[in-house]
mmCIF file of C-alpha atoms and ligand atoms in Angstrom:
data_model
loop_
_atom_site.group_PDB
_atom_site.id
_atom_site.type_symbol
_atom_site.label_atom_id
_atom_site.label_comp_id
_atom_site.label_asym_id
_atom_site.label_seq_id
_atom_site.Cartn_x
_atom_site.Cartn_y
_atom_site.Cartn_z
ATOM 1 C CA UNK A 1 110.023 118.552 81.037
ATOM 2 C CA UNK A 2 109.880 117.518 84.923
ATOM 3 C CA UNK A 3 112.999 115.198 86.109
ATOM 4 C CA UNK A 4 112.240 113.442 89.513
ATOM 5 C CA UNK A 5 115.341 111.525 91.191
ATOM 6 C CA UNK A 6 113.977 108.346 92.607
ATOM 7 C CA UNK A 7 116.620 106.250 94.637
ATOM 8 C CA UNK A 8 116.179 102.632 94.930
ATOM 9 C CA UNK A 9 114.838 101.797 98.155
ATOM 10 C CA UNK A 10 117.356 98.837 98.416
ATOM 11 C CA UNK A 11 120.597 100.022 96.578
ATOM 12 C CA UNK A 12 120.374 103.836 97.592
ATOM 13 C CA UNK A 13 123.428 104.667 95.215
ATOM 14 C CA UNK A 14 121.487 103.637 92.378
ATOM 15 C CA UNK A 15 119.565 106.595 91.237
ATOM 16 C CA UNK A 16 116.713 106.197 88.388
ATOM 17 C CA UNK A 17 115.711 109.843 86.708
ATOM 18 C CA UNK A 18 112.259 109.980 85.582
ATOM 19 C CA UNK A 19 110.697 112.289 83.170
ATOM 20 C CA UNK A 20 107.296 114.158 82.739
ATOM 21 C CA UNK A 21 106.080 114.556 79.428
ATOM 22 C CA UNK A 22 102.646 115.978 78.412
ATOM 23 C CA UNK A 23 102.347 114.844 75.327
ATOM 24 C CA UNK A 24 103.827 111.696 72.803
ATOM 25 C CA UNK A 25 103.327 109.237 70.496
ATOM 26 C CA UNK A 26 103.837 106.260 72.706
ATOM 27 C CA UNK A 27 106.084 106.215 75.934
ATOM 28 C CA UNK A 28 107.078 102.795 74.905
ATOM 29 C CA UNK A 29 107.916 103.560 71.608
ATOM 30 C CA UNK A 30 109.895 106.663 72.991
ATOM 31 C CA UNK A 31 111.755 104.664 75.510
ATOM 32 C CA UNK A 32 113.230 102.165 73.178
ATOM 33 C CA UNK A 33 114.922 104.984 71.053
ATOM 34 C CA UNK A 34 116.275 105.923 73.895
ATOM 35 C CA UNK A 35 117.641 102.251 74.931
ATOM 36 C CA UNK A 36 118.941 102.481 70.666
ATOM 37 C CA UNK A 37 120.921 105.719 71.361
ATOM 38 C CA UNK A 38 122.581 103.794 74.509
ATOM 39 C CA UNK A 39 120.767 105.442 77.240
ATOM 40 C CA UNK A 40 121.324 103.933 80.512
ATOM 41 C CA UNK A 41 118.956 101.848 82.335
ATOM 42 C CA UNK A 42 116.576 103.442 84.827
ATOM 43 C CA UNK A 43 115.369 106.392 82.523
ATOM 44 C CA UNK A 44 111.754 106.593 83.096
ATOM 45 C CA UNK A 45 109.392 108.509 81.019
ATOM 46 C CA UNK A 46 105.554 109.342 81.971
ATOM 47 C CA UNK A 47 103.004 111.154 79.618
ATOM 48 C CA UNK A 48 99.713 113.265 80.188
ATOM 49 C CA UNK A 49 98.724 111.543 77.016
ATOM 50 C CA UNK A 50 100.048 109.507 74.474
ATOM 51 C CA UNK A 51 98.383 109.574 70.458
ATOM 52 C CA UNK A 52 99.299 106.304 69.456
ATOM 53 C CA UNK A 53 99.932 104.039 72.856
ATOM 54 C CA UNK A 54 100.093 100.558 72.123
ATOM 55 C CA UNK A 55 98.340 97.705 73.853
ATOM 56 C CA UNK A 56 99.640 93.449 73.789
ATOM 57 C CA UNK A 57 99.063 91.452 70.454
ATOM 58 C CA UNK A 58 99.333 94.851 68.774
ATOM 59 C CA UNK A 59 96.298 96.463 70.401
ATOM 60 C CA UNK A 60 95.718 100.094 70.408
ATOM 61 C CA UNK A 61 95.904 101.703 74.219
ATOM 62 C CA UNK A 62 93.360 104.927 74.169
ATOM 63 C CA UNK A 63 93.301 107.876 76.798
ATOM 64 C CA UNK A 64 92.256 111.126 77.342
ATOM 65 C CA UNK A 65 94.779 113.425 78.451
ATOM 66 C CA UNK A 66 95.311 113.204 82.290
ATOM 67 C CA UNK A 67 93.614 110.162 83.097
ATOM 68 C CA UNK A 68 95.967 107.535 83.455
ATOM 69 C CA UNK A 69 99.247 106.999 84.273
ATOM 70 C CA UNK A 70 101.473 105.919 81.400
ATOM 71 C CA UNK A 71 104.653 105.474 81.920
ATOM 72 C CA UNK A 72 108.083 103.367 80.433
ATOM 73 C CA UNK A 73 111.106 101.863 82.263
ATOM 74 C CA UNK A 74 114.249 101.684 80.749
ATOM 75 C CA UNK A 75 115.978 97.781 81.853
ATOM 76 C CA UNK A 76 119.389 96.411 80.894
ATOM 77 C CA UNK A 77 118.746 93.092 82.698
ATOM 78 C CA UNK A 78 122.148 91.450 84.007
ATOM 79 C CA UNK A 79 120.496 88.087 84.187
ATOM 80 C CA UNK A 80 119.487 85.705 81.273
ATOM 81 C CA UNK A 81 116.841 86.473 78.789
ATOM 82 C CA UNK A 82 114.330 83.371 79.909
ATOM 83 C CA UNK A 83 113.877 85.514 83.142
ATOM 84 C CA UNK A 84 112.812 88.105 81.341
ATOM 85 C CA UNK A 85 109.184 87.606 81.355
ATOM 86 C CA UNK A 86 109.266 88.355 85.449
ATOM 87 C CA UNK A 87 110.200 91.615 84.742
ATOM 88 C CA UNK A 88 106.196 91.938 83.507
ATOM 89 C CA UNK A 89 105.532 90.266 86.859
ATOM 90 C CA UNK A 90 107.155 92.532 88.848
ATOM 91 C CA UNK A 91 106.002 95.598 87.637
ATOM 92 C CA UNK A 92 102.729 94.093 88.159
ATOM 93 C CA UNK A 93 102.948 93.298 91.025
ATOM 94 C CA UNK A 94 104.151 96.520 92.561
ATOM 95 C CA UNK A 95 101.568 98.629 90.566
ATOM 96 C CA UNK A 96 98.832 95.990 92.625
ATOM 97 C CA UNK A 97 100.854 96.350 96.248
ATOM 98 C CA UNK A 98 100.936 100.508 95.549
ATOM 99 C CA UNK A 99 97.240 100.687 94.892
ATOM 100 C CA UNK A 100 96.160 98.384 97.853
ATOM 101 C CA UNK A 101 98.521 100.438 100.103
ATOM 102 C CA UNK A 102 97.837 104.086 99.025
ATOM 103 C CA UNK A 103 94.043 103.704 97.751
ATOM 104 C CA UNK A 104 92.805 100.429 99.911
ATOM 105 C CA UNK A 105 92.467 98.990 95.918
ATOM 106 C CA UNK A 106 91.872 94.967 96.394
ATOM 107 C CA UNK A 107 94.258 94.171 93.417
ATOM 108 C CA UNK A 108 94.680 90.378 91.789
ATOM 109 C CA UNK A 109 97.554 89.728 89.264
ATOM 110 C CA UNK A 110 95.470 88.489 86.076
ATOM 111 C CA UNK A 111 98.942 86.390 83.738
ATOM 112 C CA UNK A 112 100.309 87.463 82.508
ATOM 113 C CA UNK A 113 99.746 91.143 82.324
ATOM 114 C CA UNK A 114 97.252 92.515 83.908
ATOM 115 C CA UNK A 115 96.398 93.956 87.478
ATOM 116 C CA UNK A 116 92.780 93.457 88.242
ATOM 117 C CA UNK A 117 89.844 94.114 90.805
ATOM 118 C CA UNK A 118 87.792 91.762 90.794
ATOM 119 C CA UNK A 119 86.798 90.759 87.245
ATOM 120 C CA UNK A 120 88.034 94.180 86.131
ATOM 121 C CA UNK A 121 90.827 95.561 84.316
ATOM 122 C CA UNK A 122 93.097 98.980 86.196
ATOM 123 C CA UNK A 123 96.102 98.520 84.389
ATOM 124 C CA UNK A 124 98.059 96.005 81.629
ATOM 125 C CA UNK A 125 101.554 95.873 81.262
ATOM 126 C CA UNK A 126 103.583 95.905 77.881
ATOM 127 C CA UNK A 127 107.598 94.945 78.252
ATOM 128 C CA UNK A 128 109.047 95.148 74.709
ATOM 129 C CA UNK A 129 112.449 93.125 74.798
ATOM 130 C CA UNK A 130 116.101 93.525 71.988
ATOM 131 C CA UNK A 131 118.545 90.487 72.842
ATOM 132 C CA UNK A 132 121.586 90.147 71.465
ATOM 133 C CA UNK A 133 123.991 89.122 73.792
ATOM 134 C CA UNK A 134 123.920 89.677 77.609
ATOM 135 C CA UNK A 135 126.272 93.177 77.024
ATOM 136 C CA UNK A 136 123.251 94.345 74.392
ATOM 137 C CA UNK A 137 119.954 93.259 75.939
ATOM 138 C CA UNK A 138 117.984 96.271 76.964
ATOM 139 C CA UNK A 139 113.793 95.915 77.913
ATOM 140 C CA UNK A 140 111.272 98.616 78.055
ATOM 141 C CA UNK A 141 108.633 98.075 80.878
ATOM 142 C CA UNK A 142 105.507 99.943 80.458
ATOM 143 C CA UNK A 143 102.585 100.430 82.158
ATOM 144 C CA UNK A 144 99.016 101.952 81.649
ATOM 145 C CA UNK A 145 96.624 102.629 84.845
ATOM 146 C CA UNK A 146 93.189 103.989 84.791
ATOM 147 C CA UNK A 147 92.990 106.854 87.111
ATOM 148 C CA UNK A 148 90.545 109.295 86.160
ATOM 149 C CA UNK A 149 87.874 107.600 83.956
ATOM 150 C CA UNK A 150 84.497 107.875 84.947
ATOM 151 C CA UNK A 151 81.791 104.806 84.194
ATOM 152 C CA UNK A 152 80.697 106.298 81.247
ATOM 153 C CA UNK A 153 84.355 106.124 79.840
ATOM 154 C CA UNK A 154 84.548 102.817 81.374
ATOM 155 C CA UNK A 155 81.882 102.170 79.066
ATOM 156 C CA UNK A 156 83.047 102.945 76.253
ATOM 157 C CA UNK A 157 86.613 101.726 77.423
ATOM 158 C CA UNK A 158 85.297 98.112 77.704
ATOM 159 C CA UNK A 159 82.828 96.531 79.979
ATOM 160 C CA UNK A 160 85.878 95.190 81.936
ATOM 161 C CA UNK A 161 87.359 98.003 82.871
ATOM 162 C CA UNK A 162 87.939 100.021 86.053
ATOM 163 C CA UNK A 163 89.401 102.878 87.391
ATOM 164 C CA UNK A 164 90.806 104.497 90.977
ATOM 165 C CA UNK A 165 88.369 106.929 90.760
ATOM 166 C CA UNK A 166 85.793 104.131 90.342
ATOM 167 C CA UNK A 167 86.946 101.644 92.366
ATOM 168 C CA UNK A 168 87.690 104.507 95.133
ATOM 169 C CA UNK A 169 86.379 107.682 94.390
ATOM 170 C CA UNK A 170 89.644 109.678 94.989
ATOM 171 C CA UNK A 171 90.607 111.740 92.176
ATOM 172 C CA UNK A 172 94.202 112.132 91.290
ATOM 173 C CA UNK A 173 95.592 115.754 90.133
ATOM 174 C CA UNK A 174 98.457 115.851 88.465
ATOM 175 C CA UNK A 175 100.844 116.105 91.352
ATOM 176 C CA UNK A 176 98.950 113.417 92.935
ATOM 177 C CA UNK A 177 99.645 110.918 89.603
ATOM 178 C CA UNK A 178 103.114 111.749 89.302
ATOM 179 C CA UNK A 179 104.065 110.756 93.140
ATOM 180 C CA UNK A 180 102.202 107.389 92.463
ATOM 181 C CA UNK A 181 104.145 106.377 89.086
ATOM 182 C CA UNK A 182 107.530 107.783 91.104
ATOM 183 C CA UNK A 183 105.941 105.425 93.951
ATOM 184 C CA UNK A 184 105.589 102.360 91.576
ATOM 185 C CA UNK A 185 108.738 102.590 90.555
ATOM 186 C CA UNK A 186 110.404 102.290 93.711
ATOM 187 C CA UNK A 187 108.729 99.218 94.874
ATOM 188 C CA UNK A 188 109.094 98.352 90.502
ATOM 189 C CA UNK A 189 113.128 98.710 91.129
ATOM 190 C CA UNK A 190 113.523 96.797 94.280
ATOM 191 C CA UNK A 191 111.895 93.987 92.917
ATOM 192 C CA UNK A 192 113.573 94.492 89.706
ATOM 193 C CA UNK A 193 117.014 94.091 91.301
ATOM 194 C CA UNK A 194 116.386 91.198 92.950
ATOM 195 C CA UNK A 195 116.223 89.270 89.317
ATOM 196 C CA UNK A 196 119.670 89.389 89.592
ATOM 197 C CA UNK A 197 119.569 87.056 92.310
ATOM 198 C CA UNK A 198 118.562 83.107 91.781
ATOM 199 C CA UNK A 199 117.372 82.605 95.654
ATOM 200 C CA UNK A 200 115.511 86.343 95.268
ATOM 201 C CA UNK A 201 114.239 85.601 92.045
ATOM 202 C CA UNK A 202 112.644 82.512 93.298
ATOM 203 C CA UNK A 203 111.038 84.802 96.395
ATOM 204 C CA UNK A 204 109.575 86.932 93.994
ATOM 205 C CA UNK A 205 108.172 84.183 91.558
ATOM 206 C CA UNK A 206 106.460 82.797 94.836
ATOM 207 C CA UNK A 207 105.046 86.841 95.756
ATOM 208 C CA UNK A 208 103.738 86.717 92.389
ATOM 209 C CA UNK A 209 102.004 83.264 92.492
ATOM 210 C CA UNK A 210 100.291 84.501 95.667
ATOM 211 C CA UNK A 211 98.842 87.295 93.813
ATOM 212 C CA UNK A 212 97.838 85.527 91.425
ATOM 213 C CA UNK A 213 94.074 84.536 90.189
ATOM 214 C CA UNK A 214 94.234 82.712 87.448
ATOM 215 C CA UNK A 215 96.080 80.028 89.094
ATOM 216 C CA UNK A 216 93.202 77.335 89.335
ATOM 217 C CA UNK A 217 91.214 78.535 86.471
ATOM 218 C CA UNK A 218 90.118 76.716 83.722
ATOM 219 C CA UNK A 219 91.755 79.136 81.120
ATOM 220 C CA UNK A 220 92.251 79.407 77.363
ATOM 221 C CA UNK A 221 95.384 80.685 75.954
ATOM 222 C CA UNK A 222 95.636 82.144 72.471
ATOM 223 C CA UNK A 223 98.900 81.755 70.783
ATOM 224 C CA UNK A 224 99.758 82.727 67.395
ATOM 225 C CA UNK A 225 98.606 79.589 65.314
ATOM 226 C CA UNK A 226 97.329 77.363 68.695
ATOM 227 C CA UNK A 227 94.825 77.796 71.081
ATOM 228 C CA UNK A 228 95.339 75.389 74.344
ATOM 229 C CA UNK A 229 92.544 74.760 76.929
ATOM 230 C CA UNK A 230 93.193 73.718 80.440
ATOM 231 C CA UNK A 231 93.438 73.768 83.992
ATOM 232 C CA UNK A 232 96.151 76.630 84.741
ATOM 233 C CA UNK A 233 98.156 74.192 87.582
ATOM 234 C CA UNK A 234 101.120 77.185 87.970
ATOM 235 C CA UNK A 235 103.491 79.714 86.996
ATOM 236 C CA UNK A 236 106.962 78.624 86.796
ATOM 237 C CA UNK A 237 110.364 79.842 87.506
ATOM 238 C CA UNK A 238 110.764 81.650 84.783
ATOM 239 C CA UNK A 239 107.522 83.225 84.779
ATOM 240 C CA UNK A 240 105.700 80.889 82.018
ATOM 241 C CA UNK A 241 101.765 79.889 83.163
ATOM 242 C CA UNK A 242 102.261 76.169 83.421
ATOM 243 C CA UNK A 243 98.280 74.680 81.988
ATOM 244 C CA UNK A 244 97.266 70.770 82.353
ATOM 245 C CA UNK A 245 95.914 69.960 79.236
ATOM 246 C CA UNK A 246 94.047 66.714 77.702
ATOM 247 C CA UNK A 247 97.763 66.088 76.046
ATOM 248 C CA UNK A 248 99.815 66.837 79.306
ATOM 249 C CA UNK A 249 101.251 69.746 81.009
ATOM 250 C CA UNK A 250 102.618 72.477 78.300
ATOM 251 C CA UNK A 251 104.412 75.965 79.881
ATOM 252 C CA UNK A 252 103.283 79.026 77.965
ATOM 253 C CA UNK A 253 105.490 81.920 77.682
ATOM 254 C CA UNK A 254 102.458 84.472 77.072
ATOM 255 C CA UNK A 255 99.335 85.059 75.296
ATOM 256 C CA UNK A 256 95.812 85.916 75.198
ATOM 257 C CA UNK A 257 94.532 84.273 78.176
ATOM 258 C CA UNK A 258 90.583 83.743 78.673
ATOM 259 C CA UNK A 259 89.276 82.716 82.179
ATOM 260 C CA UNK A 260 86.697 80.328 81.384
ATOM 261 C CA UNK A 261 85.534 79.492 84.887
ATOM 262 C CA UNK A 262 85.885 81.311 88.375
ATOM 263 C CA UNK A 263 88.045 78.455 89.968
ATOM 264 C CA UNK A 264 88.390 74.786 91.219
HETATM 265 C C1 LIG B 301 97.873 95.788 77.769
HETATM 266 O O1 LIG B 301 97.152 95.564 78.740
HETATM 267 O O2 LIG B 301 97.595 95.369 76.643
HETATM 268 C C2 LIG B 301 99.145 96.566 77.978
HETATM 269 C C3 LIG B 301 98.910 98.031 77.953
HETATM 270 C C4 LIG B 301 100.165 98.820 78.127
HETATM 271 C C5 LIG B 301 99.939 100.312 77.915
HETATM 272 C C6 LIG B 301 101.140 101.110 78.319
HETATM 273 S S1 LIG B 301 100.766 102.821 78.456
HETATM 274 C C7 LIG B 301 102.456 103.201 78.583
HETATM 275 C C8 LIG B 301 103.197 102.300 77.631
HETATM 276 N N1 LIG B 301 103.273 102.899 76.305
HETATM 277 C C9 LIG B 301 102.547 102.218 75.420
HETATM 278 O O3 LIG B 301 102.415 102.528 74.220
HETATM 279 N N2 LIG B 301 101.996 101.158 75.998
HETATM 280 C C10 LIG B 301 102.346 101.044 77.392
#
């Protein structure tokens, strides 16, 4: 097992470890026994391949071995639990401002969890959250990025999905997929840290707005036992995709969100 040292850019003394696996069940999964046996925050664990990842609303998350980068954060948030869903934003957003920087990937922010070019899908994001009191709250962060798939796995992958070899043609080795989850994390932690801060937290509700597509949309949201259709007018402080509806404006935490038009 590999163990990188990755300092925060903006609170050097803070040191995050992460971890190379080649093979597990589900980083996610992995991670949050590790928050249960008290781990501190900042362990980071990446896989080759993982036999049982785990999409949102309990979907399955398929790879072959090598191709993406999949990868779990560690978080004991100091700051209150309705904040919590920026912590999905932010790692978001940094996997979108690595890939445009590194790769020249055009990246948009699709709410609330996926990073998109164009109309496709490169990554989703899956935080998992335990609260019970401020001392106990831990979250696990993960992320899955296409790197290696072809457009025949694409295929079979979904029609709406895309990869950096795709959208690019560079293709990662294993070195070169390590250094760019060790990169997103970085950029992950410094935005991370400034949660802690209102006036920061505001900045980076307002650098995730402006990456942001579905802001204008006419969307559809699928919640567990309602289904709300509207004009998405916003994202608000905390994160929540703020939709006019026929019945007035409603904030929704997260769900299954359908873009039903290309904008207004
Ligand atoms: C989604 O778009 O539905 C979210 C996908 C999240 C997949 C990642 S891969 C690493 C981590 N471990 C998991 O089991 N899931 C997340």
């Amino acid at each position: 097992m590999g163990e990188i040292k990755i300092p925060i850019p903006t609170q050097p003394d803070n040191i995050w470890i992460l971890r190379h696996l080649v093979d597990i069940d589900s980083t996610n999964s992995y991670v949050s026994e590790l928050a249960k046996k008290g781990l501190p925050e900042g362990q980071v664990i990446l896989a080759d391949h993982q036999s049982a990842g785990r999409g949102r609303l309990d979907r399955d998350w398929v790879d072959s071995p090598g191709s993406s980068v999949l990868m779990s954060i560690l978080l004991r948030p100091n700051f209150p639990p309705q904040f919590f869903y920026l912590i999905t934003s932010a790692l978001s957003l940094a996997a979108s401002q690595i890939l445009e920087s590194k790769f020249s990937i055009p990246c948009k922010l699709k709410w609330p969890n996926d990073v998109m070019v164009a109309d496709k899908k490169i990554g989703g994001i899956l935080a998992e959250a335990a609260y019970t009191g401020v001392e106990n709250s831990w979250v696990v962060a993960g992320i899955g990025l296409n790197c290696l798939q072809s457009g025949d796995e694409l295929a079979v992958i979904s029609q709406g999905a895309t990869s950096i070899l795709a959208e690019s043609g560079i293709r990662l080795d294993e070195q070169e997929r390590i250094d760019l989850a060790t990169q997103i994390v970085a950029r992950f932690a410094t935005f991370y840290v400034s949660l802690g801060d209102p006036d920061e937290r505001t900045g980076l509700a307002d650098l995730y707005r402006s990456a942001c597509d579905t802001i204008g949309k006419l969307v559809r949201v699928e919640m567990p036992g309602e289904t709300l259709t509207g004009i998405a007018s916003g994202i608000s402080e905390e994160g929540n995709l703020l939709i006019e509806t026929d019945t007035g404006m409603r904030a929704v935490p997260a769900g299954d969100i359908i873009h039903l038009r290309k904008s207004f």
